[in-house]
């Protein structure tokens, strides 16, 4: 996740110091060698300047070396941007600025906020040099790239480089595939998986027993099925819950490190959320990418699938567009669709809403999404075009918080939620739909999660691995020594907040919540400093998608498998019903990604 890397950025990011072949003069330059007789009047004072701006994760600091008439070098000194997701921005933006001698270059898709942060930091430095910003902020002409056609053949072609696609790639190679091509339309792998809080639900008796947590696969099944309002296909739920722990061990075998403690991510309904040591979802992608590459998977980034190729009723390949290529990717054994959901496409979400938990009437008009921008539902559309059946499309999930408002913890055990009047209004360990629907009824449709210092570790990283101090600096999290100060800072009646906290602590003691029926308990919230994180519901997960059987074969309108076509991950429907339990999606993508990779190899 967010890791600050002072100077070290020299190695990963850049120090681009080179002479520009094409002169891009900053207006007229004063020529000191000829006694200043020329008309040159550059305003630049050559030297090194430090520029600062805000990125996605916190401040970005750059050093820009200005020559007499041009930018001669850019070095990123410090940033807290999301590791991996922001990497293409750090690789490309400074180089583009150098190459074009303007800060007005295009942002890199998938890491727009980091791109803008880098551009603004460089701009800040360039401005300090006295340069003419009409020149160094000039807009670039768009350049059309001529594309050539290319055909490639592999046994397996996988669309989508998130957790499901990568799990499927590794699994198909484990199951004997001699060649696998995985395409990802964004400049970096990861999709929603890398943004995830990282929670993976699996009954893990060894660790749970050590914490005194009673659990069973039957309970996980029951909670998943009933928590999803009994809409899901029970056979798929059975596969998910019975194989989740095996997925944990499988990832561990490829080097994934798990935290010792099992928690309960918001909406999980029970303490069975396994959490990785690496922040957010980075651990999953790091480990799976390495395993896939080690086994010989070919990964094509910035390559977007545009259609499935069907011959004689069988899927035999994929049409795709790269930056400079139009691909025909032939798949000898089959194609696995792992393009994720469509919660970044509100129009598509609304199109299918009918009588689920959320309807066209109760879904707020202006609603943000937690999703990566690539999650547009293309896999579903492409598969429907060749006759695939979709199910549960009316069921979507809102997360009770946007993706940048996880705060100190995405777990519920050491927190309570208050509305802007300072009162609790819902059981914090309830289903996500329950929390979101209750939140809509609160003033401004918002709430604060309240925590105390007991959950803040010495290194001041949040549970998801973010730097708490960056979140405080950005205003995402408010910190105060006392509840009175906290109430003042967030403009909530102090008497209400204190009374709510006192009552909540008495419930913690008795493990009984007579008001809302909460069942998951942590410690009392009574040790300052105290923390408040403002949150509100956001489009999060699309439970509907391609109809699959337990072998991940995609079914047609007649409910028979479409030969050669497989799907795994959020692109599928039938696993989570009308409401997904928090932490069940990561288990889903690993369990079903592995099955898809096995099935495509005929095993
Ligand atoms: C902020 C956030 C936090 C979350 N936290 C958790 C959590 O803690 N626990 C949990 O269980 N779940 C969590 N989830 C849900 C979970 O992360 C996702 O459901 C899951 O990662 C989806 O994995 P996937 O592989 O199916 O899709 P993704 O990981 O989204 O990958 C799909 C990939 O396909 C690519 N793609 C799409 N269309 C095309 C195309 N036409 N051509 C080529 N590539 C394409 C996309 O760019 C994307 O990279 C979270 C989700 C979000 C957004």
JSON list of N, CA and C in Angstrom, two decimals, residues 221-276:
[
{"chain": "A", "resi": 221, "resn": "UNK", "atom": "N", "xyz": [-21.01, -21.41, 5.56]},
{"chain": "A", "resi": 221, "resn": "UNK", "atom": "CA", "xyz": [-21.99, -21.65, 4.50]},
{"chain": "A", "resi": 221, "resn": "UNK", "atom": "C", "xyz": [-23.30, -20.94, 4.85]},
{"chain": "A", "resi": 222, "resn": "UNK", "atom": "N", "xyz": [-23.79, -21.18, 6.06]},
{"chain": "A", "resi": 222, "resn": "UNK", "atom": "CA", "xyz": [-25.09, -20.65, 6.48]},
{"chain": "A", "resi": 222, "resn": "UNK", "atom": "C", "xyz": [-25.09, -19.12, 6.42]},
{"chain": "A", "resi": 223, "resn": "UNK", "atom": "N", "xyz": [-24.03, -18.52, 6.96]},
{"chain": "A", "resi": 223, "resn": "UNK", "atom": "CA", "xyz": [-23.98, -17.06, 7.00]},
{"chain": "A", "resi": 223, "resn": "UNK", "atom": "C", "xyz": [-23.87, -16.48, 5.59]},
{"chain": "A", "resi": 224, "resn": "UNK", "atom": "N", "xyz": [-23.12, -17.18, 4.73]},
{"chain": "A", "resi": 224, "resn": "UNK", "atom": "CA", "xyz": [-22.98, -16.68, 3.35]},
{"chain": "A", "resi": 224, "resn": "UNK", "atom": "C", "xyz": [-24.33, -16.77, 2.63]},
{"chain": "A", "resi": 225, "resn": "UNK", "atom": "N", "xyz": [-24.98, -17.92, 2.78]},
{"chain": "A", "resi": 225, "resn": "UNK", "atom": "CA", "xyz": [-26.23, -18.15, 2.07]},
{"chain": "A", "resi": 225, "resn": "UNK", "atom": "C", "xyz": [-27.36, -17.26, 2.62]},
{"chain": "A", "resi": 226, "resn": "UNK", "atom": "N", "xyz": [-27.46, -17.24, 3.94]},
{"chain": "A", "resi": 226, "resn": "UNK", "atom": "CA", "xyz": [-28.53, -16.44, 4.55]},
{"chain": "A", "resi": 226, "resn": "UNK", "atom": "C", "xyz": [-28.22, -14.95, 4.48]},
{"chain": "A", "resi": 227, "resn": "UNK", "atom": "N", "xyz": [-26.94, -14.61, 4.68]},
{"chain": "A", "resi": 227, "resn": "UNK", "atom": "CA", "xyz": [-26.53, -13.20, 4.55]},
{"chain": "A", "resi": 227, "resn": "UNK", "atom": "C", "xyz": [-26.78, -12.68, 3.15]},
{"chain": "A", "resi": 228, "resn": "UNK", "atom": "N", "xyz": [-26.77, -13.58, 2.16]},
{"chain": "A", "resi": 228, "resn": "UNK", "atom": "CA", "xyz": [-27.07, -13.21, 0.77]},
{"chain": "A", "resi": 228, "resn": "UNK", "atom": "C", "xyz": [-28.55, -13.38, 0.46]},
{"chain": "A", "resi": 229, "resn": "UNK", "atom": "N", "xyz": [-29.37, -13.46, 1.51]},
{"chain": "A", "resi": 229, "resn": "UNK", "atom": "CA", "xyz": [-30.83, -13.54, 1.41]},
{"chain": "A", "resi": 229, "resn": "UNK", "atom": "C", "xyz": [-31.30, -14.76, 0.62]},
{"chain": "A", "resi": 230, "resn": "UNK", "atom": "N", "xyz": [-30.55, -15.85, 0.73]},
{"chain": "A", "resi": 230, "resn": "UNK", "atom": "CA", "xyz": [-30.92, -17.15, 0.12]},
{"chain": "A", "resi": 230, "resn": "UNK", "atom": "C", "xyz": [-31.17, -17.05, -1.38]},
{"chain": "A", "resi": 231, "resn": "UNK", "atom": "N", "xyz": [-30.42, -16.16, -2.01]},
{"chain": "A", "resi": 231, "resn": "UNK", "atom": "CA", "xyz": [-30.57, -15.97, -3.45]},
{"chain": "A", "resi": 231, "resn": "UNK", "atom": "C", "xyz": [-29.51, -16.77, -4.21]},
{"chain": "A", "resi": 232, "resn": "UNK", "atom": "N", "xyz": [-28.36, -17.02, -3.56]},
{"chain": "A", "resi": 232, "resn": "UNK", "atom": "CA", "xyz": [-27.22, -17.65, -4.26]},
{"chain": "A", "resi": 232, "resn": "UNK", "atom": "C", "xyz": [-27.51, -19.11, -4.61]},
{"chain": "A", "resi": 233, "resn": "UNK", "atom": "N", "xyz": [-26.67, -19.64, -5.49]},
{"chain": "A", "resi": 233, "resn": "UNK", "atom": "CA", "xyz": [-26.74, -21.06, -5.82]},
{"chain": "A", "resi": 233, "resn": "UNK", "atom": "C", "xyz": [-26.01, -21.81, -4.69]},
{"chain": "A", "resi": 234, "resn": "UNK", "atom": "N", "xyz": [-26.73, -22.60, -3.88]},
{"chain": "A", "resi": 234, "resn": "UNK", "atom": "CA", "xyz": [-26.09, -23.24, -2.72]},
{"chain": "A", "resi": 234, "resn": "UNK", "atom": "C", "xyz": [-24.90, -24.11, -3.10]},
{"chain": "A", "resi": 235, "resn": "UNK", "atom": "N", "xyz": [-24.93, -24.68, -4.30]},
{"chain": "A", "resi": 235, "resn": "UNK", "atom": "CA", "xyz": [-23.78, -25.52, -4.72]},
{"chain": "A", "resi": 235, "resn": "UNK", "atom": "C", "xyz": [-22.51, -24.69, -4.82]},
{"chain": "A", "resi": 236, "resn": "UNK", "atom": "N", "xyz": [-22.66, -23.48, -5.35]},
{"chain": "A", "resi": 236, "resn": "UNK", "atom": "CA", "xyz": [-21.47, -22.61, -5.47]},
{"chain": "A", "resi": 236, "resn": "UNK", "atom": "C", "xyz": [-21.02, -22.14, -4.09]},
{"chain": "A", "resi": 237, "resn": "UNK", "atom": "N", "xyz": [-21.97, -21.87, -3.21]},
{"chain": "A", "resi": 237, "resn": "UNK", "atom": "CA", "xyz": [-21.62, -21.43, -1.84]},
{"chain": "A", "resi": 237, "resn": "UNK", "atom": "C", "xyz": [-20.86, -22.55, -1.13]},
{"chain": "A", "resi": 238, "resn": "UNK", "atom": "N", "xyz": [-21.31, -23.78, -1.38]},
{"chain": "A", "resi": 238, "resn": "UNK", "atom": "CA", "xyz": [-20.65, -24.94, -0.77]},
{"chain": "A", "resi": 238, "resn": "UNK", "atom": "C", "xyz": [-19.19, -25.02, -1.24]},
{"chain": "A", "resi": 239, "resn": "UNK", "atom": "N", "xyz": [-19.01, -24.88, -2.56]},
{"chain": "A", "resi": 239, "resn": "UNK", "atom": "CA", "xyz": [-17.64, -24.94, -3.11]},
{"chain": "A", "resi": 239, "resn": "UNK", "atom": "C", "xyz": [-16.79, -23.84, -2.49]},
{"chain": "A", "resi": 240, "resn": "UNK", "atom": "N", "xyz": [-17.36, -22.64, -2.39]},
{"chain": "A", "resi": 240, "resn": "UNK", "atom": "CA", "xyz": [-16.61, -21.52, -1.82]},
{"chain": "A", "resi": 240, "resn": "UNK", "atom": "C", "xyz": [-16.18, -21.81, -0.38]},
{"chain": "A", "resi": 241, "resn": "UNK", "atom": "N", "xyz": [-17.13, -22.19, 0.44]},
{"chain": "A", "resi": 241, "resn": "UNK", "atom": "CA", "xyz": [-16.82, -22.31, 1.87]},
{"chain": "A", "resi": 241, "resn": "UNK", "atom": "C", "xyz": [-15.95, -23.54, 2.16]},
{"chain": "A", "resi": 242, "resn": "UNK", "atom": "N", "xyz": [-16.13, -24.60, 1.38]},
{"chain": "A", "resi": 242, "resn": "UNK", "atom": "CA", "xyz": [-15.33, -25.82, 1.63]},
{"chain": "A", "resi": 242, "resn": "UNK", "atom": "C", "xyz": [-13.88, -25.68, 1.15]},
{"chain": "A", "resi": 243, "resn": "UNK", "atom": "N", "xyz": [-13.65, -24.80, 0.19]},
{"chain": "A", "resi": 243, "resn": "UNK", "atom": "CA", "xyz": [-12.30, -24.70, -0.40]},
{"chain": "A", "resi": 243, "resn": "UNK", "atom": "C", "xyz": [-11.53, -23.45, 0.00]},
{"chain": "A", "resi": 244, "resn": "UNK", "atom": "N", "xyz": [-12.18, -22.60, 0.82]},
{"chain": "A", "resi": 244, "resn": "UNK", "atom": "CA", "xyz": [-11.54, -21.32, 1.16]},
{"chain": "A", "resi": 244, "resn": "UNK", "atom": "C", "xyz": [-10.21, -21.52, 1.89]},
{"chain": "A", "resi": 245, "resn": "UNK", "atom": "N", "xyz": [-10.18, -22.41, 2.87]},
{"chain": "A", "resi": 245, "resn": "UNK", "atom": "CA", "xyz": [-8.95, -22.60, 3.63]},
{"chain": "A", "resi": 245, "resn": "UNK", "atom": "C", "xyz": [-7.84, -23.18, 2.74]},
{"chain": "A", "resi": 246, "resn": "UNK", "atom": "N", "xyz": [-8.23, -24.06, 1.82]},
{"chain": "A", "resi": 246, "resn": "UNK", "atom": "CA", "xyz": [-7.22, -24.62, 0.91]},
{"chain": "A", "resi": 246, "resn": "UNK", "atom": "C", "xyz": [-6.59, -23.49, 0.08]},
{"chain": "A", "resi": 247, "resn": "UNK", "atom": "N", "xyz": [-7.40, -22.51, -0.28]},
{"chain": "A", "resi": 247, "resn": "UNK", "atom": "CA", "xyz": [-6.88, -21.34, -1.01]},
{"chain": "A", "resi": 247, "resn": "UNK", "atom": "C", "xyz": [-5.87, -20.56, -0.18]},
{"chain": "A", "resi": 248, "resn": "UNK", "atom": "N", "xyz": [-6.16, -20.44, 1.12]},
{"chain": "A", "resi": 248, "resn": "UNK", "atom": "CA", "xyz": [-5.23, -19.75, 2.04]},
{"chain": "A", "resi": 248, "resn": "UNK", "atom": "C", "xyz": [-3.88, -20.46, 2.03]},
{"chain": "A", "resi": 249, "resn": "UNK", "atom": "N", "xyz": [-3.94, -21.79, 2.13]},
{"chain": "A", "resi": 249, "resn": "UNK", "atom": "CA", "xyz": [-2.70, -22.58, 2.18]},
{"chain": "A", "resi": 249, "resn": "UNK", "atom": "C", "xyz": [-1.97, -22.52, 0.83]},
{"chain": "A", "resi": 250, "resn": "UNK", "atom": "N", "xyz": [-2.75, -22.55, -0.25]},
{"chain": "A", "resi": 250, "resn": "UNK", "atom": "CA", "xyz": [-2.18, -22.51, -1.61]},
{"chain": "A", "resi": 250, "resn": "UNK", "atom": "C", "xyz": [-1.38, -21.21, -1.80]},
{"chain": "A", "resi": 251, "resn": "UNK", "atom": "N", "xyz": [-1.98, -20.10, -1.38]},
{"chain": "A", "resi": 251, "resn": "UNK", "atom": "CA", "xyz": [-1.29, -18.81, -1.51]},
{"chain": "A", "resi": 251, "resn": "UNK", "atom": "C", "xyz": [-0.04, -18.78, -0.64]},
{"chain": "A", "resi": 252, "resn": "UNK", "atom": "N", "xyz": [-0.19, -19.35, 0.56]},
{"chain": "A", "resi": 252, "resn": "UNK", "atom": "CA", "xyz": [0.96, -19.42, 1.47]},
{"chain": "A", "resi": 252, "resn": "UNK", "atom": "C", "xyz": [2.10, -20.19, 0.82]},
{"chain": "A", "resi": 253, "resn": "UNK", "atom": "N", "xyz": [1.75, -21.25, 0.09]},
{"chain": "A", "resi": 253, "resn": "UNK", "atom": "CA", "xyz": [2.75, -22.05, -0.60]},
{"chain": "A", "resi": 253, "resn": "UNK", "atom": "C", "xyz": [3.52, -21.24, -1.64]},
{"chain": "A", "resi": 254, "resn": "UNK", "atom": "N", "xyz": [2.89, -20.19, -2.16]},
{"chain": "A", "resi": 254, "resn": "UNK", "atom": "CA", "xyz": [3.59, -19.33, -3.13]},
{"chain": "A", "resi": 254, "resn": "UNK", "atom": "C", "xyz": [4.24, -18.12, -2.44]},
{"chain": "A", "resi": 255, "resn": "UNK", "atom": "N", "xyz": [4.19, -18.13, -1.10]},
{"chain": "A", "resi": 255, "resn": "UNK", "atom": "CA", "xyz": [4.94, -17.10, -0.38]},
{"chain": "A", "resi": 255, "resn": "UNK", "atom": "C", "xyz": [4.10, -16.03, 0.28]},
{"chain": "A", "resi": 256, "resn": "UNK", "atom": "N", "xyz": [2.77, -16.15, 0.23]},
{"chain": "A", "resi": 256, "resn": "UNK", "atom": "CA", "xyz": [1.96, -15.12, 0.88]},
{"chain": "A", "resi": 256, "resn": "UNK", "atom": "C", "xyz": [2.07, -15.23, 2.39]},
{"chain": "A", "resi": 257, "resn": "UNK", "atom": "N", "xyz": [2.28, -14.09, 3.03]},
{"chain": "A", "resi": 257, "resn": "UNK", "atom": "CA", "xyz": [2.38, -14.09, 4.50]},
{"chain": "A", "resi": 257, "resn": "UNK", "atom": "C", "xyz": [1.07, -13.61, 5.10]},
{"chain": "A", "resi": 258, "resn": "UNK", "atom": "N", "xyz": [0.59, -14.36, 6.07]},
{"chain": "A", "resi": 258, "resn": "UNK", "atom": "CA", "xyz": [-0.67, -14.01, 6.74]},
{"chain": "A", "resi": 258, "resn": "UNK", "atom": "C", "xyz": [-0.38, -13.47, 8.13]},
{"chain": "A", "resi": 259, "resn": "UNK", "atom": "N", "xyz": [-1.24, -12.54, 8.57]},
{"chain": "A", "resi": 259, "resn": "UNK", "atom": "CA", "xyz": [-1.14, -12.09, 9.96]},
{"chain": "A", "resi": 259, "resn": "UNK", "atom": "C", "xyz": [-1.64, -13.21, 10.86]},
{"chain": "A", "resi": 260, "resn": "UNK", "atom": "N", "xyz": [-1.18, -13.22, 12.08]},
{"chain": "A", "resi": 260, "resn": "UNK", "atom": "CA", "xyz": [-1.57, -14.28, 13.02]},
{"chain": "A", "resi": 260, "resn": "UNK", "atom": "C", "xyz": [-3.04, -14.16, 13.40]},
{"chain": "A", "resi": 261, "resn": "UNK", "atom": "N", "xyz": [-3.49, -12.90, 13.51]},
{"chain": "A", "resi": 261, "resn": "UNK", "atom": "CA", "xyz": [-4.80, -12.67, 14.09]},
{"chain": "A", "resi": 261, "resn": "UNK", "atom": "C", "xyz": [-5.92, -12.74, 13.04]},
{"chain": "A", "resi": 262, "resn": "UNK", "atom": "N", "xyz": [-6.99, -13.40, 13.41]},
{"chain": "A", "resi": 262, "resn": "UNK", "atom": "CA", "xyz": [-8.18, -13.45, 12.57]},
{"chain": "A", "resi": 262, "resn": "UNK", "atom": "C", "xyz": [-9.13, -12.36, 13.05]},
{"chain": "A", "resi": 263, "resn": "UNK", "atom": "N", "xyz": [-9.71, -11.60, 12.13]},
{"chain": "A", "resi": 263, "resn": "UNK", "atom": "CA", "xyz": [-10.63, -10.52, 12.52]},
{"chain": "A", "resi": 263, "resn": "UNK", "atom": "C", "xyz": [-11.98, -10.68, 11.86]},
{"chain": "A", "resi": 264, "resn": "UNK", "atom": "N", "xyz": [-12.76, -9.60, 11.89]},
{"chain": "A", "resi": 264, "resn": "UNK", "atom": "CA", "xyz": [-14.08, -9.62, 11.26]},
{"chain": "A", "resi": 264, "resn": "UNK", "atom": "C", "xyz": [-14.23, -8.33, 10.48]},
{"chain": "A", "resi": 265, "resn": "UNK", "atom": "N", "xyz": [-13.95, -8.39, 9.18]},
{"chain": "A", "resi": 265, "resn": "UNK", "atom": "CA", "xyz": [-14.05, -7.19, 8.36]},
{"chain": "A", "resi": 265, "resn": "UNK", "atom": "C", "xyz": [-15.51, -6.76, 8.31]},
{"chain": "A", "resi": 266, "resn": "UNK", "atom": "N", "xyz": [-15.74, -5.47, 8.09]},
{"chain": "A", "resi": 266, "resn": "UNK", "atom": "CA", "xyz": [-17.11, -4.98, 8.12]},
{"chain": "A", "resi": 266, "resn": "UNK", "atom": "C", "xyz": [-18.00, -5.77, 7.14]},
{"chain": "A", "resi": 267, "resn": "UNK", "atom": "N", "xyz": [-19.11, -6.26, 7.67]},
{"chain": "A", "resi": 267, "resn": "UNK", "atom": "CA", "xyz": [-20.05, -7.04, 6.84]},
{"chain": "A", "resi": 267, "resn": "UNK", "atom": "C", "xyz": [-19.70, -8.51, 6.76]},
{"chain": "A", "resi": 268, "resn": "UNK", "atom": "N", "xyz": [-18.66, -8.95, 7.47]},
{"chain": "A", "resi": 268, "resn": "UNK", "atom": "CA", "xyz": [-18.26, -10.36, 7.40]},
{"chain": "A", "resi": 268, "resn": "UNK", "atom": "C", "xyz": [-19.18, -11.24, 8.25]},
{"chain": "A", "resi": 269, "resn": "UNK", "atom": "N", "xyz": [-19.78, -10.64, 9.25]},
{"chain": "A", "resi": 269, "resn": "UNK", "atom": "CA", "xyz": [-20.72, -11.28, 10.17]},
{"chain": "A", "resi": 269, "resn": "UNK", "atom": "C", "xyz": [-20.08, -12.28, 11.14]},
{"chain": "A", "resi": 270, "resn": "UNK", "atom": "N", "xyz": [-18.78, -12.55, 10.99]},
{"chain": "A", "resi": 270, "resn": "UNK", "atom": "CA", "xyz": [-18.12, -13.43, 11.95]},
{"chain": "A", "resi": 270, "resn": "UNK", "atom": "C", "xyz": [-16.61, -13.22, 11.88]},
{"chain": "A", "resi": 271, "resn": "UNK", "atom": "N", "xyz": [-15.93, -13.61, 12.93]},
{"chain": "A", "resi": 271, "resn": "UNK", "atom": "CA", "xyz": [-14.47, -13.46, 12.94]},
{"chain": "A", "resi": 271, "resn": "UNK", "atom": "C", "xyz": [-13.81, -14.63, 12.24]},
{"chain": "A", "resi": 272, "resn": "UNK", "atom": "N", "xyz": [-13.73, -14.50, 10.90]},
{"chain": "A", "resi": 272, "resn": "UNK", "atom": "CA", "xyz": [-12.99, -15.50, 10.12]},
{"chain": "A", "resi": 272, "resn": "UNK", "atom": "C", "xyz": [-12.26, -14.83, 8.95]},
{"chain": "A", "resi": 273, "resn": "UNK", "atom": "N", "xyz": [-11.98, -13.51, 9.11]},
{"chain": "A", "resi": 273, "resn": "UNK", "atom": "CA", "xyz": [-11.28, -12.79, 8.05]},
{"chain": "A", "resi": 273, "resn": "UNK", "atom": "C", "xyz": [-9.77, -12.92, 8.25]},
{"chain": "A", "resi": 274, "resn": "UNK", "atom": "N", "xyz": [-9.13, -13.65, 7.35]},
{"chain": "A", "resi": 274, "resn": "UNK", "atom": "CA", "xyz": [-7.67, -13.77, 7.36]},
{"chain": "A", "resi": 274, "resn": "UNK", "atom": "C", "xyz": [-7.12, -12.51, 6.68]},
{"chain": "A", "resi": 275, "resn": "UNK", "atom": "N", "xyz": [-6.03, -11.99, 7.20]},
{"chain": "A", "resi": 275, "resn": "UNK", "atom": "CA", "xyz": [-5.50, -10.72, 6.70]},
{"chain": "A", "resi": 275, "resn": "UNK", "atom": "C", "xyz": [-4.02, -10.89, 6.33]},
{"chain": "A", "resi": 276, "resn": "UNK", "atom": "N", "xyz": [-3.63, -10.34, 5.20]},
{"chain": "A", "resi": 276, "resn": "UNK", "atom": "CA", "xyz": [-2.24, -10.50, 4.77]},
{"chain": "A", "resi": 276, "resn": "UNK", "atom": "C", "xyz": [-1.33, -9.50, 5.49]}
]
